[in-house]
Short mmCIF file of C-alpha atoms and ligand atoms in Angstrom, two decimals:
data_model
loop_
_atom_site.label_atom_id
_atom_site.label_comp_id
_atom_site.label_asym_id
_atom_site.label_seq_id
_atom_site.Cartn_x
_atom_site.Cartn_y
_atom_site.Cartn_z
CA MET H 1 99.72 49.93 145.20
CA ARG H 2 95.53 48.65 145.19
CA SER H 3 94.44 48.01 142.14
CA ASN H 4 91.11 47.16 142.10
CA GLY H 5 90.86 48.15 138.52
CA SER H 6 88.26 50.87 138.97
CA SER H 7 88.90 54.14 141.11
CA LEU H 8 88.92 55.11 144.91
CA VAL H 9 86.54 56.85 146.64
CA LEU H 10 88.44 58.10 150.18
CA ALA H 11 86.03 60.65 151.97
CA PHE H 12 87.20 62.86 155.37
CA SER H 13 84.40 62.91 157.89
CA GLY H 14 84.52 64.47 161.68
CA LYS H 15 83.39 67.24 163.39
CA GLY H 16 84.13 71.02 162.42
CA GLY H 17 87.29 72.53 162.59
CA THR H 18 89.12 68.72 163.28
CA GLY H 19 90.94 69.20 160.21
CA LYS H 20 88.57 67.69 157.11
CA THR H 21 89.57 70.11 154.69
CA MET H 22 93.39 70.32 155.87
CA LEU H 23 93.65 66.66 156.02
CA THR H 24 91.78 66.32 152.23
CA THR H 25 94.45 68.91 150.83
CA VAL H 26 97.60 67.30 152.38
CA LEU H 27 96.38 63.96 150.81
CA ILE H 28 95.17 65.25 147.17
CA LYS H 29 98.56 67.29 147.50
CA VAL H 30 100.58 63.52 148.66
CA LEU H 31 98.02 61.69 145.55
CA ARG H 32 99.69 64.01 143.08
CA GLU H 33 102.67 64.00 143.80
CA GLU H 34 103.50 60.24 144.55
CA THR H 35 100.83 58.79 142.14
CA HIS H 36 100.79 60.70 139.10
CA LYS H 37 97.29 59.79 138.78
CA LYS H 38 94.15 60.86 138.20
CA ILE H 39 91.87 62.08 140.71
CA LEU H 40 89.10 64.36 141.66
CA ALA H 41 88.16 66.75 144.46
CA VAL H 42 84.73 66.93 145.45
CA ASP H 43 84.16 69.25 147.90
CA ALA H 44 80.86 68.36 149.29
CA ASP H 45 80.54 70.50 152.84
CA PRO H 46 78.28 73.41 152.14
CA ALA H 47 80.06 75.29 153.83
CA VAL H 48 82.78 74.98 150.51
CA SER H 49 86.27 75.43 152.40
CA LEU H 50 88.27 73.33 149.78
CA PRO H 51 89.28 75.58 146.96
CA ILE H 52 91.27 78.18 149.31
CA SER H 53 92.70 75.60 150.75
CA LEU H 54 93.62 74.27 147.22
CA GLY H 55 94.03 77.88 146.44
CA ILE H 56 91.73 78.10 144.30
CA ARG H 57 89.97 81.38 143.62
CA GLU H 58 87.33 80.78 141.03
CA TYR H 59 84.67 77.71 140.74
CA GLU H 60 81.06 77.16 140.09
CA SER H 61 79.17 75.52 142.31
CA VAL H 62 76.95 72.94 141.40
CA GLY H 63 74.52 73.40 143.63
CA HIS H 64 71.84 75.61 141.50
CA LEU H 65 71.98 72.15 138.71
CA ARG H 66 68.71 70.62 138.16
CA GLU H 67 67.99 67.12 139.13
CA GLU H 68 65.65 66.76 136.24
CA MET H 69 68.46 67.31 133.90
CA LYS H 70 69.21 63.44 134.70
CA ALA H 71 66.35 62.17 132.59
CA ASP H 72 67.46 64.41 129.89
CA SER H 73 69.91 61.71 128.69
CA ARG H 74 68.76 60.84 124.65
CA LYS H 75 69.12 64.42 124.04
CA ARG H 76 72.42 64.99 121.90
CA VAL H 77 74.90 66.68 124.41
CA PRO H 78 78.04 68.11 124.08
CA THR H 79 81.32 66.62 124.18
CA LEU H 80 84.21 67.52 127.62
CA LYS H 81 87.08 67.87 126.75
CA GLY H 82 88.40 64.72 124.38
CA ILE H 83 88.95 62.82 127.97
CA HIS H 84 84.98 63.17 129.13
CA HIS H 85 81.78 62.33 127.42
CA ALA H 86 79.46 63.49 128.97
CA SER H 87 76.18 60.92 128.29
CA THR H 88 73.38 63.34 129.71
CA MET H 89 72.77 67.36 130.66
CA PHE H 90 73.40 66.17 133.72
CA GLU H 91 76.85 65.52 133.57
CA TYR H 92 77.28 67.69 130.58
CA GLN H 93 77.06 70.43 133.24
CA LEU H 94 79.23 68.34 136.27
CA LEU H 95 81.44 68.47 133.92
CA GLN H 96 81.90 72.30 132.81
CA SER H 97 81.40 73.08 136.01
CA MET H 98 84.64 71.38 137.10
CA VAL H 99 87.64 73.00 137.92
CA GLU H 100 90.71 71.84 136.23
CA ALA H 101 93.59 72.03 138.07
CA GLU H 102 97.15 71.06 137.30
CA GLY H 103 97.41 67.84 138.16
CA TYR H 104 93.87 67.68 140.22
CA SER H 105 90.74 68.37 139.63
CA LEU H 106 87.93 70.43 141.69
CA LEU H 107 84.31 69.53 142.11
CA VAL H 108 82.28 71.83 144.29
CA MET H 109 78.40 71.56 145.54
CA GLY H 110 78.16 74.06 147.75
CA ARG H 111 74.60 75.23 148.62
CA PRO H 112 72.04 74.78 146.23
CA GLU H 113 70.48 78.77 144.76
CA GLY H 114 66.19 78.82 145.32
CA PRO H 115 63.27 77.65 147.23
CA GLY H 116 63.55 73.62 148.36
CA CYS H 117 65.12 71.78 150.50
CA TYR H 118 68.49 69.72 150.71
CA CYS H 119 67.72 67.35 149.43
CA PRO H 120 67.73 67.20 145.03
CA SER H 121 71.62 69.14 145.80
CA ASN H 122 72.22 65.63 148.63
CA HIS H 123 70.44 63.41 145.19
CA ILE H 124 72.96 65.31 142.05
CA ILE H 125 76.22 65.10 144.92
CA ARG H 126 75.88 61.66 145.49
CA SER H 127 75.29 61.17 141.09
CA ALA H 128 77.84 63.22 140.06
CA ILE H 129 79.92 61.54 142.08
CA ASP H 130 78.29 58.36 140.89
CA THR H 131 78.79 59.63 137.04
CA LEU H 132 82.05 61.90 137.50
CA SER H 133 83.92 58.85 140.04
CA LYS H 134 85.02 56.49 137.32
CA ALA H 135 86.71 59.22 135.58
CA PHE H 136 89.65 58.80 137.57
CA ASP H 137 91.82 57.14 140.03
CA PHE H 138 91.43 58.83 143.01
CA CYS H 139 87.80 60.51 143.99
CA VAL H 140 88.29 62.05 147.22
CA ILE H 141 85.77 63.62 149.07
CA ASP H 142 85.82 66.74 151.88
CA CYS H 143 82.44 66.11 153.85
CA GLU H 144 80.88 67.81 156.11
CA ALA H 145 80.30 66.20 159.34
CA GLY H 146 75.93 64.63 158.90
CA MET H 147 77.38 62.83 155.41
CA GLU H 148 74.26 63.41 154.65
CA HIS H 149 74.41 63.04 151.28
CA LEU H 150 75.99 59.52 151.26
CA SER H 151 73.62 58.63 153.12
CA ARG H 152 70.71 57.22 150.81
CA ARG H 153 70.99 54.63 147.80
CA THR H 154 74.34 55.24 145.71
CA THR H 155 76.05 52.94 143.47
CA ARG H 156 79.11 54.34 143.97
CA GLY H 157 80.12 53.34 148.32
CA VAL H 158 83.43 54.63 149.84
CA ASP H 159 86.16 53.13 149.72
CA ILE H 160 87.76 54.43 152.82
CA MET H 161 86.27 57.07 155.05
CA PHE H 162 89.12 58.69 157.52
CA ILE H 163 86.98 59.58 160.60
CA VAL H 164 89.18 63.18 162.05
CA THR H 165 88.99 64.31 165.44
CA ASP H 166 91.24 66.11 167.53
CA PRO H 167 91.89 64.91 171.27
CA SER H 168 88.56 66.32 173.10
CA ALA H 169 86.02 64.41 173.84
CA LYS H 170 83.53 66.63 172.08
CA GLY H 171 85.15 65.47 168.12
CA VAL H 172 85.56 62.07 169.73
CA ALA H 173 81.28 61.89 170.68
CA THR H 174 81.69 62.73 167.35
CA ALA H 175 83.94 60.01 165.61
CA LYS H 176 80.62 57.95 167.10
CA VAL H 177 78.31 59.30 165.71
CA VAL H 178 79.50 59.05 162.58
CA LYS H 179 80.51 55.71 163.32
CA ASP H 180 76.95 54.19 164.20
CA LEU H 181 75.22 56.79 161.67
CA THR H 182 77.48 54.64 158.72
CA LYS H 183 76.74 51.81 160.20
CA GLU H 184 72.88 52.31 159.83
CA MET H 185 72.80 53.96 156.56
CA LYS H 186 74.28 50.03 155.64
CA GLU H 187 71.68 48.81 157.31
CA GLU H 188 68.89 50.95 155.90
CA SER H 189 69.98 52.01 152.58
CA GLY H 190 72.87 49.12 151.56
CA VAL H 191 74.96 52.30 151.54
CA GLU H 192 78.24 50.43 151.87
CA ILE H 193 81.98 52.00 153.46
CA ALA H 194 84.03 49.23 153.17
CA GLU H 195 86.62 50.40 155.25
CA MET H 196 86.38 53.20 158.43
CA TYR H 197 90.09 54.58 160.06
CA GLY H 198 90.56 57.71 162.33
CA ILE H 199 92.81 59.73 162.56
CA ILE H 200 93.38 62.31 165.70
CA ASN H 201 95.02 65.54 164.76
CA ARG H 202 96.20 68.57 166.36
CA VAL H 203 97.41 65.96 169.36
CA GLU H 204 100.72 66.57 171.03
CA PRO H 205 102.19 63.04 170.95
CA ALA H 206 101.73 62.76 174.38
CA MET H 207 97.96 62.46 174.48
CA GLY H 208 97.72 61.01 171.24
CA PRO H 209 97.77 57.03 172.86
CA PRO H 210 94.83 57.83 175.48
CA VAL H 211 92.88 59.42 172.42
CA ALA H 212 93.87 56.11 170.07
CA GLU H 213 92.50 54.23 173.04
CA LYS H 214 89.02 55.70 173.19
CA LEU H 215 88.84 55.56 169.50
CA LYS H 216 89.18 51.07 169.03
CA GLN H 217 86.75 51.37 172.21
CA TYR H 218 84.56 52.91 169.85
CA GLY H 219 85.49 50.31 167.91
CA ILE H 220 87.13 52.93 164.96
CA GLU H 221 91.19 51.56 164.84
CA PRO H 222 93.20 54.89 164.64
CA ILE H 223 95.34 54.43 162.17
CA GLY H 224 97.81 58.15 162.20
CA ILE H 225 98.25 60.15 164.78
CA LEU H 226 98.78 64.25 163.96
CA PRO H 227 100.74 66.54 166.22
CA PRO H 228 100.03 70.13 166.34
CA ASP H 229 101.89 71.21 162.53
CA PRO H 230 103.71 74.91 162.20
CA TYR H 231 103.59 74.76 158.99
CA VAL H 232 99.80 74.60 158.68
CA THR H 233 99.47 77.27 161.40
CA GLN H 234 102.06 79.45 158.97
CA PHE H 235 100.60 79.04 155.95
CA ASP H 236 97.09 79.95 157.13
CA ILE H 237 98.72 83.08 158.63
CA GLU H 238 99.63 83.62 155.36
CA GLY H 239 96.98 82.24 153.54
CA ARG H 240 99.03 80.29 151.24
CA SER H 241 97.14 76.95 149.15
CA LEU H 242 98.42 73.66 151.55
CA LEU H 243 99.59 72.42 148.30
CA GLU H 244 102.11 73.03 149.20
CA LEU H 245 103.51 72.77 152.51
CA PRO H 246 106.99 71.24 152.42
CA ALA H 247 108.14 67.86 152.35
CA ASP H 248 109.17 67.73 156.54
CA SER H 249 105.97 69.25 156.86
CA THR H 250 104.24 66.44 159.56
CA THR H 251 100.81 66.78 158.43
CA VAL H 252 103.07 65.13 154.70
CA GLN H 253 104.62 63.24 156.39
CA GLY H 254 102.04 61.63 158.98
CA VAL H 255 99.25 60.87 155.67
CA LYS H 256 102.35 59.58 153.52
CA GLU H 257 102.88 56.84 156.29
CA VAL H 258 98.84 56.45 156.51
CA LEU H 259 98.48 55.78 152.58
CA ARG H 260 101.83 53.22 153.17
CA LYS H 261 99.72 51.46 156.00
CA LEU H 262 96.47 51.22 153.80
CA GLU H 263 99.12 50.38 150.67
CA ILE H 264 97.63 53.07 148.04
CA LEU H 265 101.31 54.30 147.98
N1 LIG D 1 97.86 70.02 162.43
C1 LIG D 1 98.02 70.44 162.89
N2 LIG D 1 97.96 71.92 163.11
C2 LIG D 1 97.85 72.76 163.22
N3 LIG D 1 96.83 73.87 162.91
C3 LIG D 1 95.88 73.01 161.98
C4 LIG D 1 95.65 71.46 161.90
N4 LIG D 1 94.95 70.46 161.71
C5 LIG D 1 94.77 71.94 161.43
N5 LIG D 1 94.41 73.05 161.68
C6 LIG D 1 93.66 74.75 161.25
O1 LIG D 1 92.52 74.68 162.05
C7 LIG D 1 91.98 75.04 160.77
C8 LIG D 1 90.73 74.32 161.08
O2 LIG D 1 91.15 73.20 160.25
P1 LIG D 1 90.10 72.64 158.74
O3 LIG D 1 90.71 70.95 157.48
O4 LIG D 1 89.18 73.12 158.24
O5 LIG D 1 88.89 71.46 159.55
P2 LIG D 1 87.87 71.03 159.68
O6 LIG D 1 87.70 70.84 157.06
O7 LIG D 1 87.46 69.55 159.87
O8 LIG D 1 86.60 72.55 159.46
C9 LIG D 1 92.19 75.41 159.61
O9 LIG D 1 92.68 76.58 160.08
C10 LIG D 1 93.74 74.17 159.09
O10 LIG D 1 94.20 74.67 158.73
MG1 LIG D 2 86.03 71.59 155.94
#
């Protein structure tokens, strides 16, 4: 087990439709069942689909929070639920927007409301991750492909970034773009992504190794090769939470294997 005394921030990126949200959910499932530690799930994709995957129907996104509240630190603010202490109005609002589910908490970023571009919200996402991740053992972020919200200075980097791809040339090309972007981010703004691994998802076993080879050529170390999972398809059809996937699901087994390789389990 890794233990550096602080929280471990894990994030999923990659082309749309490759399985980021599905894998975020399965990762949360496995961490919840195997570690019993405090987990924060963050839906940082403006398209918002993590709550559905987790089986959560009611939530409030934080896209509407105003950045100005951050500066409001001298005002007295209430404390929520004992374990969390809000020191600013911004933090208080963040904590209020958090869904407390069984074995994990969920924060949904969503889209900012009202006029203005997406940038203020990006700042909010970074602040939220910085602020909240400290109170949790694991912070698992379902990103959009571009990772815009991570691309400026944040005090808290990402410890492990999983770049998810399907076997398609497009998926692998996007993986390379994401990798190059993280390099730029580090050079331009010092945002640190400590470790980065590729996960090839929904690939017939025979096709896995050649795709893994391509990722390696791009300097992305493949850490998992996952086949199409009939359970996931079945759960999708039935609209069931992927947290309920059975232990013999190839995805559950594959994610466990990845976490063992990383010495998280
Ligand atoms: N290995 C797999 N086997 C079967 N279905 C999968 C697999 N991986 C992903 N899916 C399904 O494909 C769809 C797209 O996955 P999703 O996680 O939403 O992608 P993303 O978040 O990257 O856009 C979802 O319905 C998901 O459940
Ligand atoms: Mg998604």
